[in-house]
CSV table of C-alpha atoms in Angstrom, one decimal:
chain,number,residue,atom,x,y,z
A,626,MET,CA,-12.5,268.9,19.2
A,627,THR,CA,-15.8,267.9,18.9
A,628,THR,CA,-19.3,269.9,17.2
A,629,ASN,CA,-22.0,269.1,19.8
A,630,PRO,CA,-25.4,269.5,18.9
A,631,HIS,CA,-27.2,272.4,20.0
A,632,LYS,CA,-24.2,273.9,21.9
A,633,GLU,CA,-23.8,277.3,21.2
A,634,ASN,CA,-20.6,279.7,21.7
A,635,THR,CA,-22.1,282.1,22.9
A,636,TRP,CA,-19.8,285.5,21.6
A,637,ILE,CA,-18.7,287.5,24.8
A,638,PRO,CA,-16.9,290.3,23.6
A,639,ASP,CA,-14.4,290.7,26.9
A,640,ARG,CA,-13.3,287.5,28.1
A,641,THR,CA,-11.3,289.7,30.8
A,642,PHE,CA,-15.4,290.7,31.3
A,643,PRO,CA,-17.3,287.7,30.7
A,644,ILE,CA,-20.9,289.0,30.1
A,645,ASN,CA,-22.8,290.5,27.4
A,646,VAL,CA,-26.4,290.7,26.7
A,647,PHE,CA,-29.0,289.8,23.6
A,648,PHE,CA,-32.2,291.3,22.4
A,649,VAL,CA,-34.3,288.4,20.5
A,650,ASN,CA,-38.1,287.5,19.4
A,651,ASP,CA,-37.2,283.4,21.0
A,652,ILE,CA,-34.5,281.0,21.2
A,653,TYR,CA,-33.5,278.0,19.8
A,654,LEU,CA,-32.6,274.8,21.8
A,655,HIS,CA,-29.2,274.7,22.8
A,656,TRP,CA,-26.6,274.4,25.7
A,657,HIS,CA,-23.7,276.6,26.8
A,658,ASP,CA,-21.3,277.2,29.7
A,659,HIS,CA,-22.4,280.2,31.1
A,660,LEU,CA,-25.3,281.1,33.4
A,661,GLU,CA,-28.1,283.0,31.8
A,662,TRP,CA,-30.9,284.9,33.1
A,663,VAL,CA,-34.0,285.4,30.3
A,664,TYR,CA,-36.6,288.2,31.2
A,665,VAL,CA,-39.7,288.2,29.1
A,666,LYS,CA,-39.6,292.2,28.0
A,667,LYS,CA,-42.8,292.2,26.1
A,668,GLY,CA,-45.1,289.2,25.1
A,669,ARG,CA,-45.4,285.3,25.9
A,670,VAL,CA,-43.3,282.4,25.6
A,671,ARG,CA,-43.0,278.5,26.0
A,672,LEU,CA,-39.5,278.0,27.6
A,673,GLN,CA,-38.1,274.7,28.0
A,674,ILE,CA,-35.0,274.3,30.5
A,675,ASP,CA,-33.9,270.8,30.1
A,676,GLY,CA,-37.2,268.4,30.7
A,677,ASP,CA,-39.3,271.1,32.2
A,678,PHE,CA,-41.9,273.4,29.8
A,679,ASP,CA,-43.3,276.7,31.8
A,680,ILE,CA,-45.2,279.9,29.9
A,681,LEU,CA,-43.5,282.8,30.5
A,682,GLU,CA,-46.0,286.3,30.4
A,683,GLN,CA,-44.2,290.1,30.2
A,684,GLY,CA,-42.3,290.3,33.4
A,685,ASP,CA,-41.4,287.4,34.4
A,686,LEU,CA,-37.7,286.3,35.0
A,687,ALA,CA,-36.6,282.3,34.4
A,688,PHE,CA,-32.5,281.5,34.9
A,689,VAL,CA,-30.8,279.0,33.0
A,690,HIS,CA,-27.6,277.3,34.3
A,691,SER,CA,-25.1,276.4,32.5
A,692,LYS,CA,-25.3,273.4,30.1
A,693,GLN,CA,-29.0,273.0,30.8
A,694,LEU,CA,-30.9,272.9,27.2
A,695,HIS,CA,-33.6,276.1,27.2
A,696,ARG,CA,-35.3,277.2,24.2
A,697,ALA,CA,-38.0,280.3,24.5
A,698,GLU,CA,-41.2,279.8,21.6
A,699,GLN,CA,-42.6,282.9,21.2
A,700,LEU,CA,-46.9,282.5,21.1
A,701,GLU,CA,-47.0,286.3,20.8
A,702,PRO,CA,-46.1,288.2,17.7
A,703,ASP,CA,-43.3,290.6,18.8
A,704,THR,CA,-42.0,289.5,22.2
A,705,GLN,CA,-38.8,290.7,23.1
A,706,LEU,CA,-36.2,288.5,25.2
A,707,VAL,CA,-33.6,290.0,27.0
A,708,CYS,CA,-31.1,287.1,27.8
A,709,ILE,CA,-28.2,288.0,30.1
A,710,VAL,CA,-25.2,285.5,29.8
A,711,PHE,CA,-22.6,285.4,31.8
A,712,ASN,CA,-19.8,283.3,33.5
A,713,GLU,CA,-20.0,282.3,36.7
A,714,ALA,CA,-16.8,283.7,37.9
A,715,LEU,CA,-18.2,287.3,37.5
A,716,VAL,CA,-20.6,287.2,40.5
A,717,ARG,CA,-18.3,284.3,42.4
A,718,GLY,CA,-16.3,285.5,45.2
A,719,ASN,CA,-13.1,284.7,46.2
A,720,GLY,CA,-13.8,282.0,48.9
A,721,LEU,CA,-12.6,285.2,51.5
A,722,ASP,CA,-16.2,286.2,52.0
A,723,ILE,CA,-19.7,285.1,52.7
A,724,THR,CA,-21.4,285.8,50.1
A,725,GLU,CA,-19.6,282.3,48.4
A,726,HIS,CA,-20.5,279.6,50.9
A,727,HIS,CA,-23.6,281.1,51.5
A,728,TYR,CA,-24.9,282.0,48.1
A,729,PHE,CA,-23.7,281.1,45.1
A,730,LEU,CA,-21.6,277.7,46.2
A,731,PRO,CA,-24.9,276.1,47.9
A,732,TYR,CA,-26.8,277.1,44.3
A,733,LEU,CA,-24.3,275.9,41.5
A,734,HIS,CA,-23.6,272.7,42.9
A,735,LEU,CA,-27.4,272.2,43.9
A,736,LYS,CA,-29.3,274.1,41.0
A,737,HIS,CA,-32.8,272.4,42.2
A,738,GLN,CA,-32.2,273.9,45.4
A,739,TRP,CA,-34.3,277.5,43.7
A,740,PRO,CA,-36.6,278.3,41.6
A,741,ARG,CA,-35.9,278.4,37.6
A,742,ILE,CA,-38.8,280.9,37.5
A,743,VAL,CA,-39.8,283.8,39.2
A,744,LYS,CA,-43.1,285.7,38.2
A,745,ASN,CA,-44.1,289.4,37.2
A,746,GLN,CA,-46.3,289.5,40.3
A,747,GLU,CA,-43.9,288.8,43.3
A,748,SER,CA,-42.6,291.6,45.5
A,749,CYS,CA,-39.3,291.0,44.2
A,750,MET,CA,-39.6,292.0,40.3
A,751,GLN,CA,-39.8,295.5,40.6
A,752,PRO,CA,-36.5,295.8,42.1
A,753,ILE,CA,-34.8,293.0,39.6
A,754,SER,CA,-36.9,294.9,36.5
A,755,LEU,CA,-35.0,298.2,37.6
A,756,SER,CA,-31.5,296.6,38.1
A,757,PHE,CA,-32.1,294.9,34.6
A,758,LEU,CA,-32.8,298.5,32.9
A,759,ARG,CA,-29.2,300.3,34.9
A,760,LEU,CA,-27.6,296.8,33.7
A,761,ILE,CA,-28.3,297.3,30.3
A,762,GLU,CA,-27.8,301.6,30.0
A,763,GLU,CA,-24.5,300.7,31.2
A,764,PHE,CA,-23.3,297.7,28.9
A,765,GLU,CA,-24.2,299.6,25.9
A,766,ASN,CA,-22.9,302.7,27.0
A,767,LYS,CA,-19.7,301.6,28.5
A,768,GLN,CA,-18.9,304.6,30.1
A,769,PRO,CA,-16.2,304.7,32.5
A,770,GLY,CA,-16.7,302.5,35.4
A,771,TYR,CA,-19.4,300.9,33.7
A,772,GLU,CA,-17.9,297.1,34.6
A,773,LEU,CA,-18.5,297.8,38.2
A,774,ILE,CA,-22.2,298.6,38.0
A,775,VAL,CA,-23.1,296.0,35.5
A,776,LYS,CA,-21.6,293.7,38.4
A,777,SER,CA,-23.0,295.5,41.0
A,778,GLU,CA,-26.8,295.1,39.2
A,779,LEU,CA,-26.2,291.5,38.5
A,780,LEU,CA,-25.5,290.8,42.3
A,781,HIS,CA,-28.3,293.1,43.2
A,782,ILE,CA,-30.1,290.7,40.7
A,783,PHE,CA,-29.1,287.7,42.5
A,784,GLY,CA,-29.5,288.8,46.1
A,785,ARG,CA,-33.7,290.0,45.4
A,786,TYR,CA,-33.2,286.3,43.8
A,787,PHE,CA,-32.0,284.5,46.7
A,788,ARG,CA,-34.1,286.4,49.1
A,789,HIS,CA,-37.6,285.6,47.5
A,790,ALA,CA,-35.9,281.9,47.4
A,791,GLN,CA,-35.7,282.0,50.8
A,792,GLN,CA,-39.4,283.8,51.9
A,793,GLU,CA,-41.7,280.9,49.0
A,794,GLY,CA,-39.2,278.2,51.0
A,795,SER,CA,-42.3,275.8,51.3
A,796,GLN,CA,-43.1,276.3,47.6
A,797,ILE,CA,-39.8,276.1,46.8
A,798,ARG,CA,-39.7,272.5,48.4
A,799,MET,CA,-43.3,271.8,46.5
A,800,PHE,CA,-41.6,273.0,43.2
A,801,HIS,CA,-39.0,270.3,43.9
A,802,GLN,CA,-41.1,267.6,44.3
A,803,ARG,CA,-42.4,267.0,40.7
A,804,ASP,CA,-41.1,265.0,38.9
A,805,THR,CA,-38.2,266.8,36.5
A,806,HIS,CA,-36.3,264.3,35.1
A,807,ASN,CA,-33.6,266.1,34.5
A,808,LEU,CA,-31.2,264.7,31.6
A,809,SER,CA,-28.5,266.8,31.8
A,810,SER,CA,-26.2,264.3,32.6
A,811,LEU,CA,-26.9,261.9,30.5
A,812,LEU,CA,-26.8,264.3,27.3
A,813,GLU,CA,-22.9,265.8,28.9
A,814,LEU,CA,-22.3,261.4,28.8
A,815,LEU,CA,-23.3,260.7,25.4
A,816,ARG,CA,-21.2,263.9,24.4
A,817,GLU,CA,-18.1,262.5,25.6
A,818,HIS,CA,-18.8,258.7,24.5
A,819,TYR,CA,-21.0,259.6,21.1
A,820,ARG,CA,-18.5,256.2,19.4
A,821,ASP,CA,-19.5,253.9,22.1
A,822,ASP,CA,-23.1,252.5,21.3
A,823,ILE,CA,-25.6,253.1,24.1
A,824,SER,CA,-28.7,251.3,24.1
A,825,VAL,CA,-32.0,253.0,25.0
A,826,THR,CA,-32.4,250.5,28.7
A,827,GLU,CA,-28.8,251.7,29.1
A,828,ALA,CA,-29.6,255.4,29.0
A,829,ALA,CA,-33.1,255.0,30.6
A,830,ARG,CA,-31.1,253.1,33.5
A,831,GLN,CA,-29.4,256.5,34.1
A,832,VAL,CA,-31.8,258.6,34.8
A,833,ASN,CA,-34.1,256.3,36.4
A,834,LEU,CA,-36.3,255.9,34.0
A,835,SER,CA,-38.4,252.5,31.7
A,836,PRO,CA,-37.2,252.5,28.6
A,837,ASN,CA,-40.8,253.1,27.6
A,838,TYR,CA,-41.0,256.5,29.2
A,839,PHE,CA,-37.2,257.6,28.7
A,840,CYS,CA,-38.0,257.7,24.9
A,841,SER,CA,-41.0,260.1,25.3
A,842,VAL,CA,-39.0,262.1,27.7
A,843,PHE,CA,-36.2,262.4,25.6
A,844,LYS,CA,-37.7,263.2,22.4
A,845,LYS,CA,-39.7,265.7,24.5
A,846,MET,CA,-36.9,267.5,25.0
A,847,THR,CA,-34.4,267.3,23.1
A,848,GLY,CA,-36.4,267.0,19.6
A,849,LYS,CA,-35.2,263.9,18.3
A,850,THR,CA,-34.7,259.5,19.5
A,851,LEU,CA,-31.7,258.7,21.2
A,852,LYS,CA,-30.1,257.1,18.1
A,853,GLU,CA,-30.7,260.5,16.3
A,854,TYR,CA,-29.2,262.0,18.6
A,855,VAL,CA,-26.2,260.0,18.8
A,856,HIS,CA,-26.3,260.3,15.1
A,857,THR,CA,-25.7,264.1,15.2
A,858,LEU,CA,-23.2,263.5,17.3
A,859,ARG,CA,-21.3,261.6,14.8
A,860,ILE,CA,-21.9,263.6,11.7
A,861,GLN,CA,-21.5,266.5,13.3
A,862,GLU,CA,-17.7,265.2,14.3
A,863,ALA,CA,-17.5,263.6,10.7
A,864,GLU,CA,-18.1,266.7,9.0
A,865,LEU,CA,-15.3,268.6,11.4
A,866,LEU,CA,-12.4,265.7,10.6
A,867,LEU,CA,-13.6,265.8,6.5
A,868,LEU,CA,-12.6,269.2,6.9
A,869,THR,CA,-9.7,269.6,8.8
A,870,THR,CA,-8.3,266.6,8.2
A,871,ASP,CA,-6.6,264.0,5.1
A,872,TYR,CA,-8.0,261.1,6.5
A,873,ARG,CA,-9.6,258.4,4.6
A,874,VAL,CA,-13.3,258.6,4.1
A,875,SER,CA,-13.8,255.3,5.3
A,876,GLU,CA,-10.8,256.2,8.3
A,877,ILE,CA,-13.4,259.3,9.5
A,878,ALA,CA,-16.3,256.7,9.6
A,879,GLU,CA,-14.8,254.2,12.0
A,880,ALA,CA,-13.4,256.8,14.2
A,881,VAL,CA,-17.0,258.6,14.8
A,882,GLY,CA,-18.8,254.7,15.7
A,883,PHE,CA,-19.3,253.5,11.9
A,884,SER,CA,-18.9,250.1,10.6
A,885,ASN,CA,-20.0,250.5,7.6
A,886,LEU,CA,-19.3,252.8,5.3
A,887,THR,CA,-22.1,253.1,3.0
A,888,TYR,CA,-25.0,253.5,6.1
A,889,PHE,CA,-22.2,256.1,7.8
A,890,GLY,CA,-22.8,257.8,3.8
A,891,ARG,CA,-27.1,257.3,4.1
A,892,ILE,CA,-26.7,259.0,7.2
A,893,PHE,CA,-24.4,261.9,6.5
A,894,LYS,CA,-26.4,262.8,3.5
A,895,LYS,CA,-29.7,262.4,5.6
A,896,ILE,CA,-28.4,265.0,8.4
A,897,LYS,CA,-26.3,267.4,6.4
A,898,ASN,CA,-28.6,267.3,2.8
A,899,ILE,CA,-25.3,266.6,1.3
A,900,PRO,CA,-22.5,263.4,0.9
A,901,PRO,CA,-19.3,263.3,3.1
A,902,SER,CA,-17.2,263.2,-0.5
A,903,ASP,CA,-18.8,266.4,-1.3
A,904,VAL,CA,-17.9,268.3,2.0
A,905,ARG,CA,-14.0,266.5,1.2
A,906,LYS,CA,-14.4,269.4,-1.8
A,907,MET,CA,-14.9,272.1,0.3
A,908,LYS,CA,-11.5,271.4,2.1
A,909,SER,CA,-9.4,272.6,-0.8
A,910,VAL,CA,-11.3,275.9,-1.9
């Protein structure tokens, strides 16, 4: 099992009804396997979704697809966000009705077809806001039948959202012409092959960017250089192995992609602030 940089194992209290509601002031950089609505209840934030950045104000709404890196930095004190995190299974049909094929499958498989941001002044936002309030109230109170009402309000939000997307089709096409530099597939590749040495040139080729421009986009998106990102992947896996196995430190270093033990120790201490030998001692505590 690998602990990936920025991956959040979002707490879902009931796996048979996969949804949770969070009230936060900001969002740290992370990704998860669920879908998410982010609603600005109060204040302003600078929102990042993969390589795109937007300013969201009170009443604005954003949609985050699964496995997309995202974060929100508050720009005003007392900013309040409502984050509804849920698994796509909660809203998708069973393939026997029209909603599955007309709405969710096209969006979930081709997420670039729909806008990620809906502004407060859009006509759809008033009914969407009311649905958010009803959903939150039902989810918190958990009266009999609340699951049905929560699901219905979530579907109502999607219905309004899809209608807005259809009505604003020309603007959406212009939006898609922007160079958004979606690096999600590259990040997934790095997580799966963190042991391998992937050069900047190879990584840039994966996303059709020049090496120099790639470095700028990658650092802006992740807060790290490519080398720092891969090192973080390797060190987090090494920490897990130190705590859960009896492998020698040298064996762990080699297993996660370091051929030089001294270099491994230096990078480990730089990232974790303690040497790997100290982490190994924690195993017996």
